Coordinates of C-alpha atoms in Angstrom, one line a residue:
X1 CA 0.0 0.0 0.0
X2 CA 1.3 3.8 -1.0
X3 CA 2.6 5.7 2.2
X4 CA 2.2 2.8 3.9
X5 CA 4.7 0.5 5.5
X6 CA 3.4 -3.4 5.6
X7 CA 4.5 -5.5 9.0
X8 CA 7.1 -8.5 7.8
X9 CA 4.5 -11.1 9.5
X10 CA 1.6 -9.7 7.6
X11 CA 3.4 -9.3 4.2
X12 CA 4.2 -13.0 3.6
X13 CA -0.2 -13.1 3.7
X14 CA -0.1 -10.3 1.2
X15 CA 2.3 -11.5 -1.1
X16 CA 0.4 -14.9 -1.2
X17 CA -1.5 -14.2 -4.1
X18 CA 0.6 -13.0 -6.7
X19 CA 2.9 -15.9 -6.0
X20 CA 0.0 -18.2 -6.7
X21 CA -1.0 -16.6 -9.6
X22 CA 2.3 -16.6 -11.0
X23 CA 2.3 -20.7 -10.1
X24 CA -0.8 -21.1 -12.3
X25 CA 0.1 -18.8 -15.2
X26 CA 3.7 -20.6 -15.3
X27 CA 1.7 -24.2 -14.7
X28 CA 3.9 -25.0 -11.7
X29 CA 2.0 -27.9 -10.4
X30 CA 4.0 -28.4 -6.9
X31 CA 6.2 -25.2 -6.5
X32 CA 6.1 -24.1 -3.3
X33 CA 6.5 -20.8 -1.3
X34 CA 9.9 -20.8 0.2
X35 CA 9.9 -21.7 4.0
X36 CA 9.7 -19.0 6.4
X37 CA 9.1 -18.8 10.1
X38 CA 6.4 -16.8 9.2
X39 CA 4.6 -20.4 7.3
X40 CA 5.3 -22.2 11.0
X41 CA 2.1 -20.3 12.5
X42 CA 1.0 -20.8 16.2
X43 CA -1.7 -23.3 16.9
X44 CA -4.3 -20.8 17.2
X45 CA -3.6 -19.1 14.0
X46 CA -5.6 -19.6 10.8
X47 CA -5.2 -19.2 7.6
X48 CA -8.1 -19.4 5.2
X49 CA -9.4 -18.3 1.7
X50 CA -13.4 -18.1 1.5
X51 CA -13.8 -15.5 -1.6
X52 CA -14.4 -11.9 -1.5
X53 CA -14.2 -8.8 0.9
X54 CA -17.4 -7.1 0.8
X55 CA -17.7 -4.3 -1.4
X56 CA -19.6 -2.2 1.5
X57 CA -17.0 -3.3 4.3
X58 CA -18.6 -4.7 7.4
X59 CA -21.5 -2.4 8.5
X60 CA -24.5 -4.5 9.4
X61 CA -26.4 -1.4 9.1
X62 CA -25.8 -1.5 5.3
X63 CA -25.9 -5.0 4.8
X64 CA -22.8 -6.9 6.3
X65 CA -24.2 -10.2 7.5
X66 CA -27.2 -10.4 6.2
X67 CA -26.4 -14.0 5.1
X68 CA -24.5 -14.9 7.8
X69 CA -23.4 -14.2 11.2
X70 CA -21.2 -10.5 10.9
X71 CA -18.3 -11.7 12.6
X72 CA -17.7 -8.6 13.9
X73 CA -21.0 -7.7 15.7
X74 CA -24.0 -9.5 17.8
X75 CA -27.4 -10.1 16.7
X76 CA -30.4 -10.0 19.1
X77 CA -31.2 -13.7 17.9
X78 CA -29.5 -15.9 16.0
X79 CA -30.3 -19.7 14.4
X80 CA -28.5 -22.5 16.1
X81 CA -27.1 -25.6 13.7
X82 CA -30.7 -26.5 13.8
X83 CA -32.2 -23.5 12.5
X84 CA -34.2 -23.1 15.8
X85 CA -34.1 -19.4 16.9
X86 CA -32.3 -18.9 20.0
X87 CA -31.0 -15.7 22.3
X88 CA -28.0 -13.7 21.3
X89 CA -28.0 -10.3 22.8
X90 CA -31.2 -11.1 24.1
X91 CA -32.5 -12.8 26.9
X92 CA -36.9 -13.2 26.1
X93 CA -38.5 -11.2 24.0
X94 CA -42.5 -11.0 24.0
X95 CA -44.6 -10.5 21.0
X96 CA -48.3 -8.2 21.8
X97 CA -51.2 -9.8 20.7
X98 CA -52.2 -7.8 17.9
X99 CA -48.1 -8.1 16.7
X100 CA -47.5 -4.9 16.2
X101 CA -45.3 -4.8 19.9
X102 CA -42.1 -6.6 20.3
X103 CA -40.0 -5.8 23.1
X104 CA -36.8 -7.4 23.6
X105 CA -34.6 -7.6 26.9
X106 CA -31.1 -7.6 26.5
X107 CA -28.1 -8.6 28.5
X108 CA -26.4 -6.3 30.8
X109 CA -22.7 -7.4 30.4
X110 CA -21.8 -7.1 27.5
X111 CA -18.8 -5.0 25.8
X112 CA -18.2 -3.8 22.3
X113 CA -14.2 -4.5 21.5
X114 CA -13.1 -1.4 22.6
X115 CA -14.4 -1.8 26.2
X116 CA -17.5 0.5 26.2
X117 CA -20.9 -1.5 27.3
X118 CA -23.6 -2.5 24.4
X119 CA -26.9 -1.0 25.9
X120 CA -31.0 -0.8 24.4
X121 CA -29.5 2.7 23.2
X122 CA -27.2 0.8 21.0
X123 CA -29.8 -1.2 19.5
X124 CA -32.1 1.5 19.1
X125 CA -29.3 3.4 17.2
X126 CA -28.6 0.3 14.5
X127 CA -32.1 -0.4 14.1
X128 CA -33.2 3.8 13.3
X129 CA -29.9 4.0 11.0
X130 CA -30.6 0.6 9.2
X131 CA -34.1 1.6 8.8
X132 CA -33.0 5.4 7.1
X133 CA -30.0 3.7 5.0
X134 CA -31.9 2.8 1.6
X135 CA -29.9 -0.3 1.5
X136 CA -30.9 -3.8 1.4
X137 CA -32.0 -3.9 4.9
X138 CA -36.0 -3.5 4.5
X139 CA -37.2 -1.8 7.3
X140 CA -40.1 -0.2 6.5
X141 CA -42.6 -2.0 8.4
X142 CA -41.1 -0.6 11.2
X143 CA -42.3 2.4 13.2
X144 CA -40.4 3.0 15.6
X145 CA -37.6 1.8 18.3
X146 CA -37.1 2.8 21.9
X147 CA -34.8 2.0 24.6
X148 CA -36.8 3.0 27.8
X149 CA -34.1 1.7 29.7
X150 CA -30.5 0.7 29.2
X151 CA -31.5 -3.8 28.7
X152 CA -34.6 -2.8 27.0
X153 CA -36.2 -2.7 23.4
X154 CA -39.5 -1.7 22.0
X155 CA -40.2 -2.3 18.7
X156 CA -43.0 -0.7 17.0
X157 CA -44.3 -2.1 13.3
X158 CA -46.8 -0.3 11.2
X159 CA -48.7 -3.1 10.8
X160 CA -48.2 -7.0 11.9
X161 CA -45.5 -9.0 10.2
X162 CA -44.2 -12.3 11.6
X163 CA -40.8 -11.9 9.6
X164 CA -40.0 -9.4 11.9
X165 CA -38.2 -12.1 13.9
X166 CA -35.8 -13.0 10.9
X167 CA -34.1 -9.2 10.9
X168 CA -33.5 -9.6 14.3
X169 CA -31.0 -12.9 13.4
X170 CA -29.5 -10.8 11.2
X171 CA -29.1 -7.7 11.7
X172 CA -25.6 -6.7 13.7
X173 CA -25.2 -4.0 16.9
X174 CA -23.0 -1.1 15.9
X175 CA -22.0 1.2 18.5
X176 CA -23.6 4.9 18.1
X177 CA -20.2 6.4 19.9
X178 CA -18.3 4.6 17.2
X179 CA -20.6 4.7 14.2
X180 CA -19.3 7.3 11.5
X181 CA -18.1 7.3 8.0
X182 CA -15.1 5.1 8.5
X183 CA -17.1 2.3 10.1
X184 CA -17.5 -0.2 7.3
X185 CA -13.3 -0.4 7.1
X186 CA -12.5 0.1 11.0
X187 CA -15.9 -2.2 12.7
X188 CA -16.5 -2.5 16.4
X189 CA -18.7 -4.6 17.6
X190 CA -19.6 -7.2 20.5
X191 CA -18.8 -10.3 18.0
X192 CA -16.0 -12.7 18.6
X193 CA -13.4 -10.8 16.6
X194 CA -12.0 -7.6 16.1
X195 CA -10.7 -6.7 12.7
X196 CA -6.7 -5.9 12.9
X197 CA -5.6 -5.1 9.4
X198 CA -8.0 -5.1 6.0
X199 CA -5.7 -4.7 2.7
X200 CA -8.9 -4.9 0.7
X201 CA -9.0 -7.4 -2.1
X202 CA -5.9 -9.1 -0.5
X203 CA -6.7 -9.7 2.8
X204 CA -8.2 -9.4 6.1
X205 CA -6.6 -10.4 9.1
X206 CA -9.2 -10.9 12.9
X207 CA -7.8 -11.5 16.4
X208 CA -10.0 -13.3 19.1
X209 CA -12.1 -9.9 21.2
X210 CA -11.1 -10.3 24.6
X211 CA -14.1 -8.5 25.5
X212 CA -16.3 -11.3 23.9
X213 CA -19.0 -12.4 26.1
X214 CA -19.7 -15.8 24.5
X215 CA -17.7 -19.1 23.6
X216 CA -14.7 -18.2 23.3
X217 CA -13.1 -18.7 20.2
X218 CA -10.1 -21.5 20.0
X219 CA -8.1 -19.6 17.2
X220 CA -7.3 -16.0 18.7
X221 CA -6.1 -14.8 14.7
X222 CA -7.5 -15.3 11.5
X223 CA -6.4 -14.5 8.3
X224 CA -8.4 -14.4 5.8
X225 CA -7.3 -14.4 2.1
X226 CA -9.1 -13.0 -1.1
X227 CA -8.2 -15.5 -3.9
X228 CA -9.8 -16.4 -7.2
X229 CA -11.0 -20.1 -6.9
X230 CA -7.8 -21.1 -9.1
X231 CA -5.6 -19.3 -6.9
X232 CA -7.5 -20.8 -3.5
X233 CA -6.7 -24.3 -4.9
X234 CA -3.9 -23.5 -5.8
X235 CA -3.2 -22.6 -2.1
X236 CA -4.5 -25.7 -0.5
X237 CA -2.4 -27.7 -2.8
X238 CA 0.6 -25.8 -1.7
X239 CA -0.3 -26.0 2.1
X240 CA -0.6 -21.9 2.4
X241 CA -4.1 -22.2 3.6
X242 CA -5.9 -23.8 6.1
X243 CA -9.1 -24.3 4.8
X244 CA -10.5 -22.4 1.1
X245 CA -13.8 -22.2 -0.9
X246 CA -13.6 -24.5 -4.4
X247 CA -16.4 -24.5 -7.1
X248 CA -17.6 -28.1 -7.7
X249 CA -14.8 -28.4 -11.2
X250 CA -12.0 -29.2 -8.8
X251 CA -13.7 -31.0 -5.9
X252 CA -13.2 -34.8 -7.1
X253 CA -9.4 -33.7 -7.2
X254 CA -7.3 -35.2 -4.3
X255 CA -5.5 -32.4 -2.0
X256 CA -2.6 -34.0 0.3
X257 CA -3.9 -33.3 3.8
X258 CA -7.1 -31.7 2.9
X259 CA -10.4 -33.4 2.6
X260 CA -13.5 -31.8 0.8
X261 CA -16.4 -30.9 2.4
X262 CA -19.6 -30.7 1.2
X263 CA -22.3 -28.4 2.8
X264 CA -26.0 -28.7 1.7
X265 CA -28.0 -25.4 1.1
X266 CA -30.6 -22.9 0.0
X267 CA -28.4 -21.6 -2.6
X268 CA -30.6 -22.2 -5.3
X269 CA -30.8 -21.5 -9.1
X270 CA -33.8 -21.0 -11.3
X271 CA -35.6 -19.8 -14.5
X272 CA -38.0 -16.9 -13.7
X273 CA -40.9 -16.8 -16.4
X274 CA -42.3 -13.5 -17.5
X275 CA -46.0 -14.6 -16.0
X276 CA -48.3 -12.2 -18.1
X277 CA -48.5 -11.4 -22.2
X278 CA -47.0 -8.7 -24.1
X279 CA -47.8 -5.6 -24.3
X280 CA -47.1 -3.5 -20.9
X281 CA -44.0 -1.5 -20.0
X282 CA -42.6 -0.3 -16.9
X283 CA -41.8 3.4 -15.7
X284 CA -38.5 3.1 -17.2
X285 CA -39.5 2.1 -20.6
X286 CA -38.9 -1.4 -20.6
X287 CA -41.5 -4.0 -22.2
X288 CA -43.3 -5.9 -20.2
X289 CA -44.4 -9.6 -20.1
X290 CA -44.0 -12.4 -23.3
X291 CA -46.9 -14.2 -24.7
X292 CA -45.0 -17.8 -24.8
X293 CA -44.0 -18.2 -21.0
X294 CA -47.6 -16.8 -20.2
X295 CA -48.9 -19.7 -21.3
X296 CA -49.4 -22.1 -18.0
X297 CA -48.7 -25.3 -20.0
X298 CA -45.7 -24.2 -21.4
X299 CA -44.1 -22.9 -17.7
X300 CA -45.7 -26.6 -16.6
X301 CA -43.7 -29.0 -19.2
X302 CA -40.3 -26.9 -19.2
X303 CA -40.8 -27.6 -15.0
X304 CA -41.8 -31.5 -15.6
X305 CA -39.0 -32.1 -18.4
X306 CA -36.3 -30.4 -16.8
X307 CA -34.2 -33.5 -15.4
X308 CA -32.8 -32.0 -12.2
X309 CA -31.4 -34.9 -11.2
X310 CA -29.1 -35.1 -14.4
X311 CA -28.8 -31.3 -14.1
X312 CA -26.9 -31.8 -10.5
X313 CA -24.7 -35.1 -12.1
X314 CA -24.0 -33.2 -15.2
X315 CA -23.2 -29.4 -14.3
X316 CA -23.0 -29.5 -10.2
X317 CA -20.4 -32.6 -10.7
X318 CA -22.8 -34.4 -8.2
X319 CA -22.6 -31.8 -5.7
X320 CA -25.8 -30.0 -5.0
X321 CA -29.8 -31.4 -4.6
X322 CA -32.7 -30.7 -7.0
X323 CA -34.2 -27.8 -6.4
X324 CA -38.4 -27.0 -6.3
X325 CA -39.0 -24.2 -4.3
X326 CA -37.0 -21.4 -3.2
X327 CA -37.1 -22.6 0.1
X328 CA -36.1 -26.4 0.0
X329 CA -35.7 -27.7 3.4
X330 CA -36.4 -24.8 5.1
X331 CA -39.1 -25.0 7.9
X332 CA -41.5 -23.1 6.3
X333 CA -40.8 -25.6 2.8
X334 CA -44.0 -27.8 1.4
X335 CA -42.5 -31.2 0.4
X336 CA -45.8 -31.6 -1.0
X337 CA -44.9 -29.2 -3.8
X338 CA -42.1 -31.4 -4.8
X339 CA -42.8 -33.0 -8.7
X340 CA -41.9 -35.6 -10.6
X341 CA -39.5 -34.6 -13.2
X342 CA -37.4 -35.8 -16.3
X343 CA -40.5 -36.8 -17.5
X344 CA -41.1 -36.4 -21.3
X345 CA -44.1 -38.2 -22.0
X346 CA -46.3 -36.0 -19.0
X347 CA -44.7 -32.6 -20.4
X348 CA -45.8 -33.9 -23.6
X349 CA -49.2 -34.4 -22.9
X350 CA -49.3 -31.2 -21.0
X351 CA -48.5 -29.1 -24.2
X352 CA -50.7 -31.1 -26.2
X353 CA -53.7 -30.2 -23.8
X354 CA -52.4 -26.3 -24.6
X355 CA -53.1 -27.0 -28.1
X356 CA -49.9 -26.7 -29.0
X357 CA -48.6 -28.5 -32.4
X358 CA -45.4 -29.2 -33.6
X359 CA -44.9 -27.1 -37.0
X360 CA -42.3 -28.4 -40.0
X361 CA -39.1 -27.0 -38.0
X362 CA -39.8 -29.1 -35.4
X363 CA -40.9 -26.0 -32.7
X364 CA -44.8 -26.1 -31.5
X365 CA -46.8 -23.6 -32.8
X366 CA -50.2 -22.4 -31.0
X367 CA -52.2 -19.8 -33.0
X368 CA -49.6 -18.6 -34.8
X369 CA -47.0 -18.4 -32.2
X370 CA -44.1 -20.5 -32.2
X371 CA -43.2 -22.0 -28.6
X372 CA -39.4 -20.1 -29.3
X373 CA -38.4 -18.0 -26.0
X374 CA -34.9 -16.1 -24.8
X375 CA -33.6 -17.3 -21.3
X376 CA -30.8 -14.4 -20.4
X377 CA -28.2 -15.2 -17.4
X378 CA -24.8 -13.3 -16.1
X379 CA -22.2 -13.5 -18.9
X380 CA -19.4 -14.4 -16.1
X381 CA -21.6 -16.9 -14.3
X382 CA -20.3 -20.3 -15.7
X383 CA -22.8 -22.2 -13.8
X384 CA -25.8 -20.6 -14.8
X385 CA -24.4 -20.6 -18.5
X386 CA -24.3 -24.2 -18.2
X387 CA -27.6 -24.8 -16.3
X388 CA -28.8 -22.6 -18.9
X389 CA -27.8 -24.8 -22.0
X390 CA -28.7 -27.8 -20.7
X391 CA -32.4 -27.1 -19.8
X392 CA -32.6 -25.3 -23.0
X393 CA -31.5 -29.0 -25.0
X394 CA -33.5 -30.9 -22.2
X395 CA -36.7 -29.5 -23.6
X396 CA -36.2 -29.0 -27.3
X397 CA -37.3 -32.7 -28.4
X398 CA -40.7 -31.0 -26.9
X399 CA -40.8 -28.5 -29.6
X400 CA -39.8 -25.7 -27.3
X401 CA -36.8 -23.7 -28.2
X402 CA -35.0 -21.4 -25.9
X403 CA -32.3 -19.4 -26.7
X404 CA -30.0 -18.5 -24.3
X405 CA -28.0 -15.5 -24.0
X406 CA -25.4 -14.0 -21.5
X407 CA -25.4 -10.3 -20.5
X408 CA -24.2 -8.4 -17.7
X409 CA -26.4 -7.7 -15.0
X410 CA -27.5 -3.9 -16.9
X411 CA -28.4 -5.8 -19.5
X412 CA -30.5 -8.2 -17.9
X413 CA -31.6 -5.2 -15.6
X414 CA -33.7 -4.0 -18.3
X415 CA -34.6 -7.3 -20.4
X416 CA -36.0 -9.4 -17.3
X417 CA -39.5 -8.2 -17.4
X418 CA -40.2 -9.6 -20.7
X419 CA -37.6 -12.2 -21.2
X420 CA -37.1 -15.4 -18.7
X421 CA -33.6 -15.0 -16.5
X422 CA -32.0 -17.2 -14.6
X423 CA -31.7 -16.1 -10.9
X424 CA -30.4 -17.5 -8.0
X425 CA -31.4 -17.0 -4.1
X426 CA -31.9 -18.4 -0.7
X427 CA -32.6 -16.8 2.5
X428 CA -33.0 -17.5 5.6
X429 CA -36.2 -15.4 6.1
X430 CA -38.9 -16.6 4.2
X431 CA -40.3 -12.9 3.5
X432 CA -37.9 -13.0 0.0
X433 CA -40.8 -16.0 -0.6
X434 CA -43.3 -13.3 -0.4
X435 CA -41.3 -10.7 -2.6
X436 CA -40.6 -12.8 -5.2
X437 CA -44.6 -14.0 -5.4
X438 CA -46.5 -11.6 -3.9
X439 CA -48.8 -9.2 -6.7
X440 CA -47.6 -6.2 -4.5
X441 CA -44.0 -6.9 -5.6
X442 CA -44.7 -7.2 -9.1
X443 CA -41.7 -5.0 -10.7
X444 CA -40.1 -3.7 -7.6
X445 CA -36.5 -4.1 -7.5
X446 CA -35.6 -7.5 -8.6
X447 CA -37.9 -9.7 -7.1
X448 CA -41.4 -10.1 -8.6
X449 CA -40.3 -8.7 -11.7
X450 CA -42.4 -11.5 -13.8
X451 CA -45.5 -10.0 -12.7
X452 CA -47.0 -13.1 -11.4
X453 CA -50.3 -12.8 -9.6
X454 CA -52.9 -15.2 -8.0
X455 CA -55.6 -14.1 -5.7
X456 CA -55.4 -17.1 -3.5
X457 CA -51.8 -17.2 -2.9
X458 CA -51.6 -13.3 -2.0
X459 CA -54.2 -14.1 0.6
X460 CA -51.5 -17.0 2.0
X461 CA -48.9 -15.0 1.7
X462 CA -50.7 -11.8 3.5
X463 CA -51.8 -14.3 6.2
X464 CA -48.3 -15.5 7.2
X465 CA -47.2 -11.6 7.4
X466 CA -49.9 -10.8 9.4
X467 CA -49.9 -14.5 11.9
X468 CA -48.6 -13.8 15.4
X469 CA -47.4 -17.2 15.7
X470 CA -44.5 -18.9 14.0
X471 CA -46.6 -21.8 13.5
X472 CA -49.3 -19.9 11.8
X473 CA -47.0 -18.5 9.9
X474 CA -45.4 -21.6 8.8
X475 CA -49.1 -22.9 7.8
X476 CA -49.5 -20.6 5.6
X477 CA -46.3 -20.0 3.6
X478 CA -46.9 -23.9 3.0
X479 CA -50.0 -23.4 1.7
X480 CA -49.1 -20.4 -0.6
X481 CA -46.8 -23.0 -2.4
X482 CA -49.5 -25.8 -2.4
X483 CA -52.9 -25.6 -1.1
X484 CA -54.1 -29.1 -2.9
X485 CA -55.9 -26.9 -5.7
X486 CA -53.7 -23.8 -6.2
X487 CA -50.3 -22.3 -5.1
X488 CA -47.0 -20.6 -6.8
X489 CA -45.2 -24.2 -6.9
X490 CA -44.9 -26.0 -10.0
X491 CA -47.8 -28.2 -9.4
X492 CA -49.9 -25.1 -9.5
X493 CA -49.2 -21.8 -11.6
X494 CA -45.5 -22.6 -12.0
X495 CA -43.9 -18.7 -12.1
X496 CA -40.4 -20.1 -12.0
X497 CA -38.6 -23.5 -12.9
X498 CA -36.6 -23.8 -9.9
X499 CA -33.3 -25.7 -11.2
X500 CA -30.5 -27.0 -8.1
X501 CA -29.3 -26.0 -4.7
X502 CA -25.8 -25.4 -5.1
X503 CA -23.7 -27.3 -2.9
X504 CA -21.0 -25.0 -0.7
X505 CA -17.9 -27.1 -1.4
X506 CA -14.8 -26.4 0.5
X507 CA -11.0 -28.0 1.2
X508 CA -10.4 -28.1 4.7
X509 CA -7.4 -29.3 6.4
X510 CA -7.5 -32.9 7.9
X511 CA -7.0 -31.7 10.8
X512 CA -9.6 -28.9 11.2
X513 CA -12.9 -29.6 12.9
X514 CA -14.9 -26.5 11.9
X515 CA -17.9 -28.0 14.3
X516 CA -21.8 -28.6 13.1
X517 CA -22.7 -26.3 10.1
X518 CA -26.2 -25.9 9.5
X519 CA -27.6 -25.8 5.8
X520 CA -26.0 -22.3 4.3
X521 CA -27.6 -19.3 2.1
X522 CA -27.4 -18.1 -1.2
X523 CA -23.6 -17.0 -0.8
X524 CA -20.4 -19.2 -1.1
X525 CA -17.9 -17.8 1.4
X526 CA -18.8 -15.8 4.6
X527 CA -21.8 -17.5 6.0
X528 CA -19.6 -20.6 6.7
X529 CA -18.1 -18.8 9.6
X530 CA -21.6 -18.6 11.3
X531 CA -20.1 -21.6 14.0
X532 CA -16.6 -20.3 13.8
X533 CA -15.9 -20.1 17.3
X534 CA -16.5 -23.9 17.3
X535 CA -13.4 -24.5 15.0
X536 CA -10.4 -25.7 16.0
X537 CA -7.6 -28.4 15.3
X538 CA -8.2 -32.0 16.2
X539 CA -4.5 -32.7 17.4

């Protein structure tokens, strides 16, 4: 860094990736990085590579941690391995009748990392500044938040919403004597960590808070290194990391003293169909809807043909699980909605009750209209590319052509409300369920942006928001899916063609136990440090 002088025991970290680089350019296979006493690290250091510093630095009030635990701060509540909600910060909380109360007691000893106490003011301060940020944070049910005493919370909604719970997992304590411009690169919190050193897009480097008040963490420094997925297998084969993020090309290739693991997940890939016809535009200007994948029996065949199953073999490399809602596995999932798929015969007579014929080229024709169709996904996303392709050739000896194209994301920005894109998500609150099917998200932001609508399922949906029980509001996301007659699943109006859950696929040192790690987000990298005061070396 200019006009700055880097410590000798940080810059062997530093250095670690243009070395690597230079290994894979040259196609060194075994080179290694010359021995130092810098490479012997204590037994409670760390070094691991798990993608990408976060282009808004770590402030929770912005969006750090949303899909994971924020390392560096505390949460109210947070889910255990089991994805039961449990305290954090808090010690009850109490829900009024109506919902629209929820007031939250908090511990009284605890200590943000630079030895000031975390109090209700605190929490009042993160909640009123993520709430006036315009991030990603959605706040806007709430009303208001008070602290009428220093280990008390009120929270005031506008109206009911169960999903209230889910931002208080997620959303981290800053401290309002500490919060200020340069808070996203220099964080304090009441997490586990501090942050020591951030050379952004090289590395991060975390020593153990002593003023933690939880498990305290086996490893007291962490180093975490921003590599390319070459260059992070490349470091695991050369024994410079500890533990590093792999996409599923590499993971049937054998690392000395490394074994791969294999998380499950929510990270999920699928087509989004334009639900209505032709013919509408958006404020901006751009056209609106597609007469082909309005068509119900078309959006039901592509979901019946599509062979997930081969689709996770042949793309995934075996590692990741057919995907059928956006919320597979999650509590709030109906395994009724699940279908049965690769089946050719059952999509066929599906288009054939459309009235749909095949014409001389081979593509069905219905009035006129050929069953032809653009599916548009990220350029640089070789995964969805190939997903893409091979959905597209699983359906064409139906008669159904779709052509698929790679843009960037501001090309797809303004192409996705009339042409089908494939998306990927998975949260842990099931409210991105009701913004990605709910009429009163058609065209906002990215979610509904299909413009799928169904009476029925808005009333489900409108009925978990408004249940002041989680197992009301379970009932009734299950039902918005599948009700036995109706729902957003693909055995009802079938809006999207959900594709795979990715599975989270790291290298981990033989060694390393990194503990029980529940089923993970959309997000390969940061979320796996949810447990990560659990890690530690076997021996």
């Amino acid at each position: 860094m200019k006009g700055r002088k880097m410590p000798k025991k940080i810059a062997i970290y530093a250095i670690i990736p243009i070395i690597i680089i230079f290994l894979t350019i040259t196609g060194c296979k075994s080179a290694a990085i010359p021995e130092t006493s810098d490479t012997k690290r204590k037994a409670t250091e760390l070094i691991v590579s798990l993608g990408y510093d976060p282009d808004g630095g770590f402030d929770p009030t912005t969006g750090w941690g949303r899909y994971g635990s924020p390392l560096f701060q505390s949460t109210l509540l947070k889910r255990d391995s089991e994805l039961n909600i449990v305290n954090d910060l808090a010690l009850d909380y109490t829900v009024s009748d109506d919902g629209l109360v929820w007031t939250v007691q908090i511990r009284d000893d605890v200590l943000f990392s630079d030895g000031k106490p975390l109090t209700a003011s605190d929490v009042q301060y993160t909640f009123d500044t993520a709430s006036k940020s315009g991030s990603v944070i959605d706040l806007n049910i709430l009303e208001s938040v008070e602290a009428p005493d220093k280990e008390t919370v009120v929270f005031k909604l506008k109206k009911a919403q169960s999903t209230f719970i889910h931002l208080l997992t997620s959303v981290g304590i800053v401290p309002e004597h500490a919060h200020g411009d340069g808070y996203p690169e220099n964080p304090i919190g009441s997490g586990p960590f501090k942050l020591v050193q951030w050379d952004k897009g090289q590395q991060l480097i975390v020593e153990a808070s002593p003023n933690y008040y939880g498990q305290d963490p086996y490893f007291r420094r962490i180093t975490f290194l921003f590599l390319e997925e070459d260059a992070a297998f490349a470091a695991a084969k050369s024994k410079q990391v500890d533990m590093a993020y792999i996409p599923a090309t590499f993971a049937k290739q054998q690392v000395e003293g490394m074994r791969l693991v294999s998380l499950d997940s929510i990270d999920n890939r699928g087509i989004m169909f334009p639900f209505v016809k032709a013919g509408g535009e958006t404020e901006g200007g751009h056209p609106i809807g597609n007469d082909v994948t309005a068509d119900p029996n078309i959006r039901k065949a592509v979901n019946v043909a599509v062979d997930r199953n081969a689709l996770v073999e042949g793309v995934l490399e075996g590692f990741g699980t057919p995907a059928y809602t956006v919320c597979d596995r999650m509590p709030w999932w109906n395994p009724e909605a699940v279908i049965d798929d690769g089946d050719h015969e059952q999509a066929k007579k599906i288009l054939d009750q459309g009235g749909w014929v095949k014409s001389e080229d081979g593509i069905l024709e219905k009035q006129g209209l050929k069953a032809s169709f653009t599916l548009v996904y990220p350029a640089s996303d070789q995964v969805r590319q190939a997903l893409a392709l091979a959905a597209s050739d699983m359906v064409r000896p139906l008669g159904i052509e779709i052509k698929v194209e790679g843009k960037s994301w501001d090309e797809i920005s303004t192409m996705m409300y009339s042409n089908a894109v494939l998306f990927g998500w998975g949260s842990y609150d099931p409210l991105e369920m009701y913004n990605l099917y709910s009429s009163k998200t058609a065209g906002i932001d990215w979610y509904n942006i299909g413009f799928y609508s169904n009476p029925t399922v808005d009333q489900y949906l409108d009925n978990a928001l408004l249940a002041t029980s989680e197992e009301e509001a379970i009932r009734q996301w299950k039902k918005a899916q599948w009700d036995g007659n109706t729902g957003f699943s693909a055995l009802g109006d079938a809006p999207w063609a959900w594709l795979v859950n990715l599975n989270h696929l790291y290298v981990v040192d033989k060694n390393l136990d990194i503990g029980n790690i529940k089923i993970q987000p959309h997000g390969h990298g940061w979320p796996v440090t949810d447990n990560i005061v659990e890690w530690k070396w076997k021996n």
